[in-house]
Coordinates of C-alpha atoms in Angstrom, one line a residue:
Chain A
M1457 CA 87.4 101.2 124.2
R1458 CA 86.6 103.6 127.0
R1459 CA 90.3 103.9 127.7
F1460 CA 91.1 104.5 124.1
A1461 CA 88.5 107.3 124.0
H1462 CA 90.0 108.8 127.1
N1463 CA 93.5 108.7 125.6
L1464 CA 92.3 110.2 122.4
A1465 CA 90.5 113.0 124.2
A1466 CA 93.7 113.7 126.3
T1467 CA 95.8 113.7 123.2
A1468 CA 93.5 116.1 121.5
A1469 CA 93.5 118.4 124.5
I1470 CA 97.2 118.4 124.7
A1471 CA 97.5 119.0 120.9
G1472 CA 95.0 121.9 121.3
V1473 CA 96.9 123.5 124.1
A1474 CA 100.2 123.0 122.2
G1475 CA 98.6 124.5 119.1
Y1476 CA 97.4 127.5 121.1
L1477 CA 100.8 128.0 122.7
L1478 CA 102.5 127.7 119.3
A1479 CA 100.1 130.2 117.8
A1480 CA 100.6 132.5 120.8
A1481 CA 104.3 132.2 120.4
A1482 CA 104.1 133.0 116.7
H1483 CA 101.9 136.0 117.4
G1484 CA 104.3 137.2 120.1
A1485 CA 107.2 136.9 117.8
A1486 CA 105.4 139.0 115.2
A1487 CA 104.1 141.6 117.7
G1488 CA 107.3 141.8 119.8
E1489 CA 107.3 142.5 123.5
R1490 CA 104.3 143.6 125.4
I1491 CA 104.6 145.7 128.5
A1492 CA 101.9 146.9 130.8
L1493 CA 102.3 150.4 132.1
V1494 CA 100.0 152.2 134.6
A1495 CA 100.0 156.0 134.5
A1496 CA 98.7 157.4 137.8
K1497 CA 99.2 160.6 139.6
F1498 CA 102.2 161.2 139.5
T1499 CA 104.3 158.2 138.5
F1500 CA 104.5 155.5 135.9
S1501 CA 104.4 152.0 137.2
Q1502 CA 107.8 151.4 135.7
P1503 CA 110.3 154.3 135.8
E1504 CA 112.7 152.4 133.5
I1505 CA 111.7 150.1 130.6
R1506 CA 114.4 148.0 128.9
L1507 CA 113.9 147.4 125.2
K1508 CA 115.9 145.8 122.3
K1509 CA 116.8 147.9 119.3
G1510 CA 114.9 146.8 116.2
R1511 CA 112.4 144.7 118.2
P1512 CA 108.8 145.9 118.1
V1513 CA 107.2 146.7 121.5
T1514 CA 103.6 147.3 122.5
I1515 CA 103.0 149.4 125.6
A1516 CA 99.6 148.7 127.1
L1517 CA 98.6 151.7 129.0
T1518 CA 96.0 152.3 131.7
S1519 CA 95.1 155.1 134.1
P1520 CA 92.9 155.1 137.1
D1521 CA 92.7 158.8 137.7
F1522 CA 93.3 161.3 134.9
M1523 CA 93.8 161.5 131.2
H1524 CA 97.6 161.4 131.4
G1525 CA 99.7 161.5 128.3
F1526 CA 102.4 159.0 127.3
S1527 CA 105.0 160.5 125.1
V1528 CA 108.3 159.4 123.8
P1529 CA 109.4 162.3 121.7
D1530 CA 112.6 160.6 120.4
F1531 CA 110.5 158.0 118.7
N1532 CA 107.6 160.2 117.8
V1533 CA 105.2 158.2 120.0
R1534 CA 102.4 159.6 122.1
A1535 CA 98.9 158.7 123.3
D1536 CA 96.3 160.0 125.7
V1537 CA 95.7 157.5 128.4
V1538 CA 92.0 157.8 129.1
P1539 CA 90.8 156.4 132.5
G1540 CA 88.8 153.3 132.0
K1541 CA 90.1 152.6 128.5
A1542 CA 92.9 150.3 127.5
V1543 CA 95.3 152.2 125.2
E1544 CA 98.1 150.5 123.3
V1545 CA 101.0 152.1 121.4
T1546 CA 103.3 149.9 119.2
F1547 CA 106.6 151.0 117.9
T1548 CA 110.1 149.7 117.1
P1549 CA 113.0 151.5 118.7
D1550 CA 115.5 152.1 115.9
R1551 CA 118.3 153.5 118.0
S1552 CA 120.0 152.4 121.2
G1553 CA 120.4 154.7 124.2
R1554 CA 118.5 156.3 127.0
F1555 CA 115.3 158.1 125.9
A1556 CA 112.8 160.0 128.1
F1557 CA 109.1 159.2 128.3
L1558 CA 106.8 161.5 130.1
C1559 CA 103.2 162.5 130.9
D1560 CA 102.6 165.4 128.6
N1561 CA 99.1 166.3 129.8
F1562 CA 99.4 168.6 132.8
C1563 CA 98.0 166.5 135.6
G1564 CA 98.7 168.4 138.8
E1565 CA 101.2 169.0 141.6
G1566 CA 103.5 166.2 140.7
H1567 CA 103.2 166.5 136.9
D1568 CA 106.7 167.9 136.4
H1569 CA 108.2 164.7 137.9
M1570 CA 106.0 162.2 136.0
S1571 CA 108.6 160.7 133.6
G1572 CA 110.8 157.8 133.0
F1573 CA 113.3 156.3 130.6
L1574 CA 113.4 153.7 127.9
I1575 CA 116.8 151.9 128.0
V1576 CA 117.3 150.6 124.5
T1577 CA 120.2 148.1 124.0
D1578 CA 121.7 146.7 120.8
D1579 CA 121.3 143.0 121.7
Chain B
M1183 CA 111.1 176.0 107.6
D1184 CA 114.5 177.5 108.4
E1185 CA 114.8 176.6 112.0
Q1186 CA 118.0 177.4 113.9
R1187 CA 119.2 177.2 117.5
Y1188 CA 121.6 179.7 118.9
S1189 CA 123.5 179.9 122.1
R1190 CA 123.2 183.2 123.8
R1191 CA 126.8 184.1 122.7
D1192 CA 125.9 183.1 119.1
F1193 CA 122.8 185.2 119.3
M1194 CA 124.7 188.3 120.5
Q1195 CA 127.4 187.8 117.9
M1196 CA 124.7 187.6 115.3
A1197 CA 123.2 190.8 116.7
G1198 CA 126.7 192.4 116.7
V1199 CA 126.8 193.5 120.3
G1200 CA 128.0 192.2 123.6
G1201 CA 127.1 192.5 127.2
L1202 CA 123.7 192.2 128.7
V1203 CA 122.1 194.5 126.2
F1204 CA 121.7 193.2 122.7
A1205 CA 119.8 194.0 119.6
S1206 CA 117.0 191.5 119.3
G1207 CA 114.9 190.2 116.4
L1208 CA 112.2 192.4 117.6
P1209 CA 109.8 193.8 115.1
G1210 CA 110.8 197.2 113.7
C1211 CA 114.6 196.8 113.7
A1212 CA 114.6 197.8 110.1
T1213 CA 111.2 199.3 109.6
Y1214 CA 110.4 201.2 112.8
G1215 CA 109.1 204.5 111.5
Q1216 CA 110.2 208.0 112.5
S1217 CA 106.7 208.8 113.7
R1218 CA 106.6 206.0 116.2
P1219 CA 107.5 207.0 119.7
D1220 CA 109.8 205.1 122.0
F1221 CA 108.5 202.9 124.7
N1222 CA 109.7 200.1 126.9
F1223 CA 107.9 197.3 128.7
I1224 CA 108.9 194.8 131.3
Q1225 CA 108.5 191.0 131.2
L1226 CA 108.1 189.3 134.5
S1227 CA 107.6 185.5 134.4
D1228 CA 107.1 182.3 136.3
I1229 CA 106.5 183.8 139.8
H1230 CA 105.2 180.4 141.1
W1231 CA 103.7 182.1 144.2
G1232 CA 103.2 179.3 146.8
Y1233 CA 106.3 177.4 145.9
D1234 CA 108.2 176.3 149.0
N1235 CA 111.6 174.6 148.8
P1236 CA 114.3 176.4 150.8
K1237 CA 117.0 174.4 149.1
V1238 CA 116.1 176.0 145.8
N1239 CA 114.8 179.4 147.0
P1240 CA 115.0 180.3 150.7
D1241 CA 113.5 183.7 149.9
S1242 CA 110.4 182.3 148.1
K1243 CA 108.2 184.9 149.8
G1244 CA 110.5 187.8 149.2
T1245 CA 111.9 187.4 145.7
L1246 CA 108.9 188.9 143.9
R1247 CA 108.7 191.8 146.4
K1248 CA 112.4 192.6 145.7
A1249 CA 111.7 192.6 141.9
I1250 CA 108.7 194.8 142.4
A1251 CA 110.7 197.3 144.5
T1252 CA 113.5 197.4 141.8
V1253 CA 111.0 197.9 138.9
N1254 CA 109.3 200.6 140.9
N1255 CA 112.6 202.5 141.1
L1256 CA 113.8 202.1 137.5
E1257 CA 115.2 205.3 136.0
Q1258 CA 113.1 204.8 132.9
P1259 CA 109.7 203.6 134.0
P1260 CA 108.0 201.1 131.7
D1261 CA 104.9 201.9 129.6
F1262 CA 103.6 198.6 130.8
I1263 CA 104.5 195.4 132.6
V1264 CA 103.4 192.0 131.5
F1265 CA 103.5 188.8 133.5
T1266 CA 104.0 185.9 131.1
G1267 CA 102.3 183.1 133.1
D1268 CA 102.8 180.7 136.1
L1269 CA 101.8 183.4 138.5
T1270 CA 101.3 180.7 141.1
Q1271 CA 102.6 177.3 141.9
T1272 CA 100.0 174.7 141.0
T1273 CA 98.0 172.9 143.6
D1274 CA 95.3 170.3 143.3
D1275 CA 93.2 172.2 145.9
P1276 CA 91.0 174.8 144.2
K1277 CA 90.7 176.8 147.4
V1278 CA 94.5 177.1 147.8
R1279 CA 94.7 177.9 144.1
R1280 CA 92.4 180.9 144.6
Q1281 CA 94.2 182.0 147.7
R1282 CA 97.5 182.0 145.9
L1283 CA 96.1 183.9 143.0
R1284 CA 94.6 186.5 145.4
E1285 CA 97.9 186.9 147.2
F1286 CA 99.8 187.3 143.9
R1287 CA 97.2 189.8 142.6
D1288 CA 97.5 191.9 145.7
M1289 CA 101.3 192.0 145.5
A1290 CA 101.3 192.8 141.8
A1291 CA 99.0 195.7 142.6
E1292 CA 102.0 197.4 144.2
L1293 CA 103.7 197.8 140.8
K1294 CA 103.8 201.4 139.7
A1295 CA 103.1 201.3 136.0
P1296 CA 100.4 202.8 133.8
K1297 CA 99.4 199.3 132.8
V1298 CA 100.0 195.8 134.2
L1299 CA 98.9 192.9 132.0
F1300 CA 98.6 189.2 132.9
F1301 CA 98.1 185.9 131.4
A1302 CA 98.1 182.4 132.8
G1303 CA 100.6 179.5 132.8
E1304 CA 99.8 175.9 133.1
H1305 CA 100.3 176.1 136.9
D1306 CA 97.5 178.7 137.2
A1307 CA 95.0 177.4 134.7
S1308 CA 95.5 173.8 133.4
L1309 CA 93.6 172.0 136.1
D1310 CA 90.4 174.0 135.9
R1311 CA 90.8 175.4 132.3
G1312 CA 91.4 178.9 133.7
E1313 CA 88.3 179.1 135.9
A1314 CA 90.0 180.3 139.1
Y1315 CA 92.4 182.5 137.1
Q1316 CA 89.6 184.3 135.3
E1317 CA 87.7 184.7 138.6
I1318 CA 90.6 186.3 140.5
I1319 CA 92.8 187.9 137.9
G1320 CA 90.1 188.5 135.3
G1321 CA 90.1 188.9 131.6
P1322 CA 90.2 186.5 128.7
L1323 CA 92.9 183.8 128.4
Y1324 CA 93.9 185.1 125.0
Y1325 CA 93.6 188.6 123.6
T1326 CA 95.3 191.3 121.7
F1327 CA 96.2 194.9 122.4
D1328 CA 98.0 197.7 120.5
H1329 CA 100.6 200.0 122.0
K1330 CA 102.2 202.9 120.1
G1331 CA 102.0 201.1 116.8
V1332 CA 102.9 197.6 117.9
H1333 CA 100.3 194.9 117.7
F1334 CA 100.6 192.5 120.7
I1335 CA 99.0 189.1 120.6
V1336 CA 98.6 187.0 123.8
L1337 CA 98.2 183.3 123.0
D1338 CA 96.9 180.7 125.5
N1339 CA 98.8 177.4 125.2
I1340 CA 98.2 176.2 128.8
S1341 CA 94.5 176.1 129.7
D1342 CA 94.1 172.8 127.9
P1343 CA 96.1 170.2 129.8
A1344 CA 97.1 168.8 126.4
P1345 CA 98.8 171.5 125.9
I1346 CA 97.6 173.0 122.7
L1347 CA 96.3 176.3 121.3
G1348 CA 93.4 174.5 119.8
A1349 CA 91.5 174.9 116.5
K1350 CA 89.3 177.7 117.8
Q1351 CA 92.2 179.9 118.9
I1352 CA 94.2 179.2 115.8
E1353 CA 91.2 180.4 113.7
W1354 CA 91.0 183.5 115.9
L1355 CA 94.7 184.2 115.3
K1356 CA 94.2 183.8 111.6
T1357 CA 91.4 186.3 111.6
D1358 CA 93.4 188.8 113.7
L1359 CA 96.4 188.5 111.5
A1360 CA 94.4 189.0 108.4
R1361 CA 93.8 192.6 109.6
Q1362 CA 97.5 193.4 109.9
Q1363 CA 99.8 194.7 107.2
P1364 CA 102.7 192.4 106.1
D1365 CA 105.2 194.8 107.7
A1366 CA 103.3 195.5 110.9
P1367 CA 105.3 195.2 114.1
I1368 CA 103.9 192.2 115.9
V1369 CA 104.8 190.9 119.4
V1370 CA 103.4 187.6 120.5
L1371 CA 103.3 186.9 124.2
T1372 CA 102.7 183.3 125.4
H1373 CA 103.7 181.0 128.2
R1374 CA 105.1 177.9 126.6
P1375 CA 107.5 177.9 123.6
L1376 CA 105.5 177.8 120.4
F1377 CA 108.3 175.7 118.8
S1378 CA 109.4 172.3 120.0
L1379 CA 112.3 173.4 122.2
Y1380 CA 112.6 170.2 124.0
P1381 CA 109.4 168.1 124.3
Q1382 CA 111.3 165.5 126.4
W1383 CA 111.0 168.1 129.2
D1384 CA 107.5 169.2 128.2
W1385 CA 108.9 172.4 126.6
A1386 CA 106.7 172.6 123.5
T1387 CA 103.2 173.5 122.3
R1388 CA 101.8 170.5 120.4
D1389 CA 100.2 172.6 117.7
G1390 CA 102.5 175.6 118.1
M1391 CA 103.8 175.3 114.5
A1392 CA 100.3 176.2 113.2
A1393 CA 100.7 179.6 114.9
I1394 CA 104.2 180.1 113.6
D1395 CA 103.1 179.2 110.1
L1396 CA 100.4 181.9 110.4
L1397 CA 102.9 184.4 111.6
M1398 CA 105.6 183.6 109.0
P1399 CA 104.3 185.9 106.3
Y1400 CA 104.7 188.9 108.6
K1401 CA 108.1 190.5 108.4
N1402 CA 108.4 191.9 111.9
V1403 CA 107.5 189.3 114.5
A1404 CA 109.0 188.5 117.9
V1405 CA 107.7 186.0 120.5
F1406 CA 108.3 186.4 124.3
Y1407 CA 107.6 183.5 126.5
G1408 CA 108.4 181.9 129.9
H1409 CA 108.0 178.3 131.1
I1410 CA 111.6 177.2 130.8
H1411 CA 113.0 179.4 133.6
H1412 CA 116.1 180.6 131.9
E1413 CA 117.1 183.0 129.2
H1414 CA 117.0 181.4 125.8
H1415 CA 116.9 182.7 122.2
H1416 CA 115.8 180.8 119.1
M1417 CA 114.9 181.6 115.5
T1418 CA 112.2 180.0 113.4
G1419 CA 113.0 181.5 110.1
H1420 CA 113.0 185.3 110.7
I1421 CA 110.9 185.0 113.9
A1422 CA 112.8 185.4 117.1
H1423 CA 111.7 183.6 120.3
H1424 CA 112.9 184.9 123.6
A1425 CA 112.4 183.0 126.9
A1426 CA 112.7 184.8 130.2
Q1427 CA 114.1 183.9 133.5
S1428 CA 111.9 183.0 136.5
L1429 CA 111.4 184.9 139.7
M1430 CA 111.2 181.8 141.8
F1431 CA 113.6 179.1 140.6
P1432 CA 115.9 178.5 137.6
L1433 CA 115.7 175.3 135.5
S1434 CA 118.7 173.6 134.0
P1435 CA 119.1 174.4 130.3
V1436 CA 118.9 171.5 127.8
G1437 CA 122.1 169.5 127.7
T1438 CA 123.3 170.5 131.2
A1439 CA 121.4 167.8 133.2
P1440 CA 120.0 164.4 132.4
Q1441 CA 116.6 165.4 133.7
K1442 CA 114.7 168.7 134.0
T1443 CA 116.3 170.1 137.2
Q1444 CA 115.5 172.9 139.6
L1445 CA 118.9 174.5 140.2
P1446 CA 119.8 174.7 143.9
W1447 CA 120.3 178.0 145.7
D1448 CA 123.9 179.2 145.6
A1449 CA 124.6 181.0 148.9
A1450 CA 127.7 182.6 147.4
Q1451 CA 125.6 184.1 144.6
P1452 CA 122.0 184.5 146.0
Y1453 CA 119.3 184.9 143.4
K1454 CA 121.6 183.6 140.7
G1455 CA 119.5 182.6 137.6
L1456 CA 116.5 184.6 138.7
G1457 CA 115.5 187.9 137.0
Y1458 CA 113.4 189.7 134.6
R1459 CA 113.6 191.5 131.3
T1460 CA 113.2 195.0 130.0
V1461 CA 112.4 195.5 126.4
Q1462 CA 113.1 198.8 124.8
A1463 CA 111.7 200.2 121.5
T1464 CA 114.3 202.9 120.7
A1465 CA 114.2 205.8 118.3
A1466 CA 113.9 205.2 114.6
G1467 CA 117.1 203.9 113.0
T1468 CA 118.4 202.1 116.0
P1469 CA 117.5 198.6 117.0
Q1470 CA 115.2 197.7 119.8
R1471 CA 116.9 196.2 122.8
M1472 CA 116.4 193.8 125.6
Q1473 CA 118.2 193.7 128.9
E1474 CA 118.1 190.8 131.4
L1475 CA 118.1 192.2 134.9
P1476 CA 119.0 190.2 138.1
V1477 CA 117.1 190.2 141.4
K1478 CA 119.2 192.2 143.8
A1479 CA 119.8 190.8 147.3

């Protein structure tokens, strides 16, 4: 009996984890890719971000030092990245190519170089 | 909004003249009255005092002095000179910022003109919202003045790091314009382009279209700005926007480089891409003119 109970509990636990993973996978499919990006004087943590055309992406932004901007003018996306706050922008690139993103809040000596590229591919 | 982009050649063809001097979209081309006297002014821009990269400008300490010497010896002295922002290269150190502003101010004092006007660029004022600039150079960050019948409006699109004009300044502009006649000659002076020239390179004012919309009912409006470090002309409807060269380093025009690029010094053509602008308001019946002048070695 004790062994049966143990097996039951283990099965339930496995089912629970599997269910969580399935739910997470389903959520991920709906929300698309999620990318963490840190904006700090005077760089972004990823100078190039590879994305798929037509697939939604969420950029999760943080900043340790200044209210940087995150702007992708070609996709009409921008946000202020307030230190101490998690900021997310979600969008779907509808074109393939190479698109600039930049800090568009003047942040200091290296501001003019604080930029990167989204590389959007067809498949 | 009828927004068009022109190359320099297109713009000159549109104006019907060639060479360095061309008729601009300045206010008064059609309406400048017989009673209004001639005058000219000079636009100096993007001095970036404190910039130090010999591969781009090995004469970073001498270029402004050369321009000042040339301006002081012009055959036709200007009625006034205006610096359209980025007087200094930005620094995160407030003490160095003040030192650079003082050094710039002392050099600009050597200009021989009845009036020398200033306003800030983001390199001067964004990091402290204009505190050091106002302390050393003085005066408000946005203001108006009138000269021989032309209404000049200086707009601040740099003291907020955002960069924006902001609701308060837009309301101030609305109030000021309400006092002008629809055919009043109006010249707007500002640092960044009011229109979205190329936001991918930070060449825009986020709420600049609000100002352009307010200016649109006025028939004779021109905008002079800096920030992009090369000559550029653009029309938003009937309003002409003219960007000036820098006196420290040229930047690549859109479409000529994958990223915003400071153009390297060309030893065969020193000071290439650097210069300043004279703007002439000529006699009634003739158009007003602009001329881009190089820095002489």
